[in-house]
Short mmCIF file of N, CA and C in Angstrom, two decimals:
data_model
loop_
_atom_site.label_atom_id
_atom_site.label_comp_id
_atom_site.label_asym_id
_atom_site.label_seq_id
_atom_site.Cartn_x
_atom_site.Cartn_y
_atom_site.Cartn_z
N MET A 597 61.38 142.37 48.61
CA MET A 597 62.75 142.84 48.51
C MET A 597 62.92 143.73 47.30
N THR A 598 63.70 144.76 47.49
CA THR A 598 64.00 145.66 46.38
C THR A 598 65.30 145.23 45.72
N PRO A 599 65.56 145.71 44.51
CA PRO A 599 66.84 145.38 43.88
C PRO A 599 68.03 145.82 44.74
N HIS A 600 67.88 146.92 45.48
CA HIS A 600 68.98 147.40 46.32
C HIS A 600 69.25 146.46 47.50
N SER A 601 68.19 145.87 48.08
CA SER A 601 68.42 144.94 49.19
C SER A 601 69.08 143.67 48.71
N ASN A 602 68.78 143.23 47.47
CA ASN A 602 69.47 142.07 46.91
C ASN A 602 70.96 142.35 46.77
N LEU A 603 71.30 143.56 46.29
CA LEU A 603 72.70 143.93 46.16
C LEU A 603 73.39 144.01 47.51
N LEU A 604 72.69 144.51 48.50
CA LEU A 604 73.25 144.61 49.84
C LEU A 604 73.58 143.23 50.40
N ILE A 605 72.67 142.28 50.22
CA ILE A 605 72.90 140.91 50.69
C ILE A 605 74.07 140.29 49.95
N LEU A 606 74.08 140.41 48.61
CA LEU A 606 75.18 139.85 47.82
C LEU A 606 76.51 140.49 48.20
N GLY A 607 76.51 141.80 48.41
CA GLY A 607 77.73 142.49 48.80
C GLY A 607 78.24 142.03 50.15
N SER A 608 77.35 141.81 51.08
CA SER A 608 77.73 141.32 52.41
C SER A 608 78.34 139.94 52.33
N LEU A 609 77.73 139.06 51.52
CA LEU A 609 78.27 137.71 51.35
C LEU A 609 79.63 137.75 50.68
N ALA A 610 79.78 138.61 49.68
CA ALA A 610 81.07 138.74 49.01
C ALA A 610 82.14 139.22 49.97
N CYS A 611 81.80 140.16 50.84
CA CYS A 611 82.75 140.66 51.82
C CYS A 611 83.18 139.56 52.78
N LEU A 612 82.22 138.77 53.25
CA LEU A 612 82.56 137.67 54.14
C LEU A 612 83.49 136.69 53.46
N ALA A 613 83.20 136.38 52.20
CA ALA A 613 84.02 135.41 51.47
C ALA A 613 85.41 135.97 51.20
N SER A 614 85.50 137.25 50.82
CA SER A 614 86.80 137.80 50.47
C SER A 614 87.61 138.24 51.68
N CYS A 615 86.95 138.54 52.77
CA CYS A 615 87.66 138.99 53.98
C CYS A 615 88.32 137.83 54.72
N GLY A 616 88.00 136.61 54.32
CA GLY A 616 88.59 135.45 54.96
C GLY A 616 87.98 135.12 56.29
N SER A 617 86.86 135.72 56.62
CA SER A 617 86.19 135.42 57.89
C SER A 617 85.53 134.06 57.80
N PRO A 618 85.96 133.12 58.64
CA PRO A 618 85.29 131.82 58.59
C PRO A 618 83.87 131.95 59.13
N VAL A 619 82.96 131.35 58.41
CA VAL A 619 81.57 131.35 58.83
C VAL A 619 81.27 129.94 59.35
N THR A 620 80.99 129.82 60.62
CA THR A 620 80.70 128.53 61.22
C THR A 620 79.21 128.43 61.49
N VAL A 621 78.62 127.38 60.94
CA VAL A 621 77.21 127.12 61.19
C VAL A 621 77.16 125.93 62.13
N CYS A 622 76.61 126.12 63.31
CA CYS A 622 76.57 125.07 64.32
C CYS A 622 75.30 124.24 64.19
N PRO A 623 75.43 122.91 64.26
CA PRO A 623 74.24 122.07 64.21
C PRO A 623 73.43 122.22 65.50
N ALA A 624 72.16 121.93 65.38
CA ALA A 624 71.28 122.02 66.55
C ALA A 624 71.33 120.75 67.39
N ILE A 625 72.15 119.78 66.98
CA ILE A 625 72.25 118.53 67.72
C ILE A 625 73.66 118.38 68.30
N LEU A 626 73.76 117.61 69.35
CA LEU A 626 75.07 117.30 69.93
C LEU A 626 75.65 116.10 69.21
N MET A 627 76.92 116.16 68.93
CA MET A 627 77.62 115.06 68.26
C MET A 627 78.39 114.26 69.30
N PRO A 628 78.55 112.94 69.05
CA PRO A 628 79.32 112.14 70.00
C PRO A 628 80.80 112.50 69.95
N ALA A 629 81.46 112.40 71.09
CA ALA A 629 82.90 112.63 71.13
C ALA A 629 83.63 111.53 70.36
N VAL A 630 83.21 110.29 70.57
CA VAL A 630 83.84 109.13 69.93
C VAL A 630 82.76 108.23 69.37
N ALA A 631 82.98 107.75 68.14
CA ALA A 631 82.11 106.75 67.52
C ALA A 631 83.02 105.63 67.02
N ALA A 632 82.72 104.40 67.39
CA ALA A 632 83.59 103.27 67.06
C ALA A 632 82.83 102.20 66.28
N THR A 633 83.44 101.78 65.18
CA THR A 633 82.96 100.64 64.41
C THR A 633 83.73 99.43 64.93
N ILE A 634 83.02 98.38 65.32
CA ILE A 634 83.65 97.22 65.95
C ILE A 634 83.68 96.06 64.96
N LYS A 635 84.89 95.51 64.74
CA LYS A 635 85.07 94.41 63.78
C LYS A 635 85.89 93.29 64.39
N ASP A 636 85.72 92.10 63.85
CA ASP A 636 86.55 90.95 64.18
C ASP A 636 87.84 91.10 63.37
N ALA A 637 89.00 91.12 64.04
CA ALA A 637 90.28 91.35 63.37
C ALA A 637 90.63 90.24 62.38
N ARG A 638 90.22 89.02 62.64
CA ARG A 638 90.56 87.90 61.74
C ARG A 638 89.70 87.88 60.49
N THR A 639 88.40 88.06 60.67
CA THR A 639 87.48 87.90 59.54
C THR A 639 87.05 89.22 58.91
N GLY A 640 87.19 90.31 59.65
CA GLY A 640 86.73 91.60 59.16
C GLY A 640 85.23 91.79 59.30
N SER A 641 84.56 90.79 59.87
CA SER A 641 83.10 90.89 60.01
C SER A 641 82.71 91.77 61.20
N ASP A 642 81.47 92.23 61.17
CA ASP A 642 80.95 93.08 62.24
C ASP A 642 80.97 92.33 63.57
N ALA A 643 81.39 93.02 64.63
CA ALA A 643 81.42 92.42 65.97
C ALA A 643 80.75 93.34 66.99
N THR A 644 79.77 94.12 66.52
CA THR A 644 79.11 95.11 67.39
C THR A 644 78.26 94.48 68.48
N LEU A 645 77.45 93.47 68.12
CA LEU A 645 76.52 92.90 69.09
C LEU A 645 77.23 92.41 70.34
N GLY A 646 76.86 92.94 71.48
CA GLY A 646 77.44 92.52 72.75
C GLY A 646 78.73 93.21 73.11
N ALA A 647 79.29 94.00 72.19
CA ALA A 647 80.52 94.74 72.51
C ALA A 647 80.17 95.91 73.44
N VAL A 648 81.11 96.25 74.32
CA VAL A 648 80.91 97.37 75.25
C VAL A 648 82.00 98.41 74.99
N LEU A 649 81.58 99.62 74.63
CA LEU A 649 82.48 100.75 74.43
C LEU A 649 82.50 101.55 75.73
N ILE A 650 83.70 101.79 76.27
CA ILE A 650 83.85 102.57 77.50
C ILE A 650 84.70 103.79 77.18
N LEU A 651 84.16 104.97 77.50
CA LEU A 651 84.85 106.24 77.27
C LEU A 651 85.11 106.91 78.60
N ARG A 652 86.34 107.44 78.77
CA ARG A 652 86.69 108.14 80.01
C ARG A 652 87.51 109.38 79.67
N SER A 653 87.09 110.52 80.24
CA SER A 653 87.88 111.75 80.19
C SER A 653 87.61 112.48 81.50
N THR A 654 88.24 113.63 81.68
CA THR A 654 87.98 114.38 82.91
C THR A 654 86.58 114.98 82.90
N ALA A 655 85.98 115.14 81.72
CA ALA A 655 84.66 115.77 81.61
C ALA A 655 83.51 114.79 81.40
N CYS A 656 83.82 113.54 81.04
CA CYS A 656 82.74 112.60 80.72
C CYS A 656 83.19 111.15 80.91
N SER A 657 82.28 110.35 81.42
CA SER A 657 82.44 108.89 81.46
C SER A 657 81.18 108.30 80.89
N ASP A 658 81.33 107.32 79.99
CA ASP A 658 80.17 106.75 79.33
C ASP A 658 80.48 105.31 78.96
N SER A 659 79.46 104.48 78.92
CA SER A 659 79.61 103.12 78.39
C SER A 659 78.38 102.81 77.56
N VAL A 660 78.61 102.13 76.44
CA VAL A 660 77.55 101.83 75.49
C VAL A 660 77.68 100.37 75.09
N VAL A 661 76.55 99.66 75.08
CA VAL A 661 76.53 98.24 74.68
C VAL A 661 75.95 98.14 73.28
N GLY A 662 76.62 97.38 72.43
CA GLY A 662 76.13 97.18 71.07
C GLY A 662 74.92 96.26 71.03
N THR A 663 73.81 96.79 70.56
CA THR A 663 72.57 96.01 70.47
C THR A 663 72.07 95.87 69.04
N VAL A 664 72.65 96.61 68.10
CA VAL A 664 72.24 96.54 66.70
C VAL A 664 73.48 96.27 65.85
N ALA A 665 73.47 95.18 65.10
CA ALA A 665 74.61 94.82 64.26
C ALA A 665 74.87 95.91 63.23
N GLY A 666 76.13 96.21 63.02
CA GLY A 666 76.52 97.15 61.99
C GLY A 666 76.48 98.61 62.38
N GLU A 667 75.94 98.95 63.53
CA GLU A 667 75.89 100.35 63.95
C GLU A 667 77.13 100.70 64.78
N SER A 668 77.63 101.89 64.61
CA SER A 668 78.74 102.36 65.43
C SER A 668 78.28 102.55 66.86
N LEU A 669 79.18 102.33 67.80
CA LEU A 669 78.91 102.63 69.20
C LEU A 669 79.46 104.03 69.47
N ALA A 670 78.66 104.88 70.11
CA ALA A 670 79.06 106.27 70.30
C ALA A 670 78.63 106.76 71.67
N GLY A 671 79.41 107.72 72.22
CA GLY A 671 79.07 108.25 73.53
C GLY A 671 79.71 109.59 73.81
N CYS A 672 79.45 110.10 75.03
CA CYS A 672 79.92 111.40 75.50
C CYS A 672 79.55 112.51 74.51
N TYR A 673 78.26 112.62 74.27
CA TYR A 673 77.74 113.58 73.29
C TYR A 673 78.03 115.02 73.71
N GLY A 674 78.58 115.78 72.77
CA GLY A 674 78.83 117.20 72.99
C GLY A 674 79.97 117.52 73.93
N THR A 675 80.82 116.54 74.24
CA THR A 675 81.86 116.74 75.25
C THR A 675 83.26 116.57 74.68
N PRO A 676 83.93 117.66 74.32
CA PRO A 676 85.31 117.56 73.87
C PRO A 676 86.23 117.21 75.04
N GLY A 677 87.44 116.79 74.74
CA GLY A 677 88.40 116.46 75.78
C GLY A 677 89.38 115.42 75.28
N THR A 678 90.17 114.88 76.20
CA THR A 678 91.12 113.82 75.89
C THR A 678 90.60 112.53 76.52
N TYR A 679 90.42 111.51 75.69
CA TYR A 679 89.73 110.29 76.11
C TYR A 679 90.63 109.07 76.14
N ASP A 680 90.31 108.19 77.09
CA ASP A 680 90.79 106.81 77.08
C ASP A 680 89.59 105.99 76.62
N VAL A 681 89.83 105.10 75.65
CA VAL A 681 88.74 104.32 75.06
C VAL A 681 89.07 102.84 75.22
N MET A 682 88.09 102.07 75.68
CA MET A 682 88.24 100.62 75.82
C MET A 682 87.04 99.93 75.18
N VAL A 683 87.28 98.75 74.64
CA VAL A 683 86.19 97.93 74.11
C VAL A 683 86.37 96.53 74.67
N HIS A 684 85.28 96.02 75.25
CA HIS A 684 85.24 94.65 75.78
C HIS A 684 84.19 93.87 75.00
N LYS A 685 84.47 92.59 74.77
CA LYS A 685 83.46 91.70 74.21
C LYS A 685 83.86 90.27 74.57
N GLN A 686 82.87 89.51 75.01
CA GLN A 686 83.14 88.12 75.38
C GLN A 686 83.71 87.38 74.17
N GLY A 687 84.76 86.60 74.42
CA GLY A 687 85.41 85.83 73.36
C GLY A 687 86.51 86.58 72.64
N TYR A 688 86.76 87.83 73.05
CA TYR A 688 87.78 88.66 72.42
C TYR A 688 88.70 89.26 73.48
N GLN A 689 89.92 89.61 73.05
CA GLN A 689 90.83 90.33 73.93
C GLN A 689 90.36 91.78 74.06
N GLU A 690 90.63 92.37 75.23
CA GLU A 690 90.27 93.78 75.43
C GLU A 690 91.08 94.66 74.48
N TRP A 691 90.44 95.68 73.97
CA TRP A 691 91.09 96.67 73.11
C TRP A 691 91.08 98.01 73.84
N SER A 692 92.20 98.75 73.77
CA SER A 692 92.21 100.07 74.41
C SER A 692 93.14 101.03 73.66
N MET A 693 92.83 102.31 73.81
CA MET A 693 93.66 103.37 73.24
C MET A 693 93.52 104.59 74.16
N SER A 694 94.63 105.23 74.45
CA SER A 694 94.62 106.40 75.34
C SER A 694 95.02 107.65 74.58
N GLY A 695 94.60 108.79 75.14
CA GLY A 695 95.03 110.07 74.60
C GLY A 695 94.34 110.50 73.32
N ILE A 696 93.12 110.05 73.11
CA ILE A 696 92.37 110.45 71.92
C ILE A 696 91.79 111.85 72.15
N VAL A 697 92.22 112.80 71.35
CA VAL A 697 91.81 114.19 71.53
C VAL A 697 90.58 114.49 70.68
N VAL A 698 89.53 114.94 71.35
CA VAL A 698 88.29 115.35 70.69
C VAL A 698 88.22 116.87 70.78
N ARG A 699 88.27 117.52 69.62
CA ARG A 699 88.24 118.98 69.58
C ARG A 699 86.81 119.49 69.63
N LYS A 700 86.69 120.77 69.89
CA LYS A 700 85.38 121.41 69.91
C LYS A 700 85.32 122.47 68.82
N ILE A 701 84.30 122.39 67.99
CA ILE A 701 84.02 123.47 67.06
C ILE A 701 82.77 124.16 67.59
N CYS A 702 81.63 123.55 67.43
CA CYS A 702 80.39 124.04 68.05
C CYS A 702 80.02 123.09 69.18
N THR A 703 80.19 121.83 68.90
CA THR A 703 79.97 120.74 69.84
C THR A 703 81.21 119.87 69.69
N ALA A 704 81.21 118.69 70.21
CA ALA A 704 82.37 117.81 70.04
C ALA A 704 82.51 117.47 68.55
N GLU A 705 83.74 117.47 68.06
CA GLU A 705 84.01 117.04 66.69
C GLU A 705 84.33 115.55 66.77
N THR A 706 83.41 114.72 66.32
CA THR A 706 83.48 113.27 66.51
C THR A 706 84.77 112.67 65.97
N VAL A 707 85.45 111.88 66.80
CA VAL A 707 86.58 111.07 66.37
C VAL A 707 86.02 109.70 66.04
N ARG A 708 86.26 109.25 64.81
CA ARG A 708 85.74 107.94 64.37
C ARG A 708 86.87 106.92 64.40
N LEU A 709 86.62 105.82 65.09
CA LEU A 709 87.61 104.75 65.22
C LEU A 709 87.08 103.47 64.59
N THR A 710 87.99 102.67 64.04
CA THR A 710 87.66 101.30 63.66
C THR A 710 88.43 100.42 64.62
N VAL A 711 87.69 99.68 65.43
CA VAL A 711 88.28 98.81 66.45
C VAL A 711 88.28 97.39 65.91
N GLU A 712 89.46 96.79 65.79
CA GLU A 712 89.57 95.41 65.33
C GLU A 712 89.91 94.54 66.54
N LEU A 713 88.92 93.79 66.98
CA LEU A 713 89.09 92.93 68.17
C LEU A 713 89.76 91.62 67.78
N GLN A 714 90.76 91.24 68.57
CA GLN A 714 91.44 89.96 68.39
C GLN A 714 90.70 88.90 69.18
N PRO A 715 90.38 87.76 68.55
CA PRO A 715 89.74 86.68 69.31
C PRO A 715 90.63 86.26 70.48
N ALA A 716 90.00 85.90 71.58
CA ALA A 716 90.74 85.44 72.77
C ALA A 716 91.44 84.13 72.43
N PRO A 717 92.61 83.91 73.05
CA PRO A 717 93.34 82.65 72.80
C PRO A 717 92.60 81.45 73.35
#
């Protein structure tokens, strides 16, 4: 590189920064539409094992079973849209939320939820 090419690169970057042009760098991986941390509402302890996350939108349907304690349950990778989300687990009341909007930037912009399951009566 010559000193002039360094100036050209710096000038181009300065123009992008000052012109207000947003520069979006897209990841090479697909992100989940929804990722949920599952907890026991009474104790606050992890309730992932055996929990089932169900995602529904017009573009994607997915269900994920928790097999590793402490990990978020996630699904519908790379698929933006409006979701209905349900979580089932034996010994707990069903949890649900509708109308969760997942935007798209490059891929789905993950909506992170903390689901607090109420023990069944």
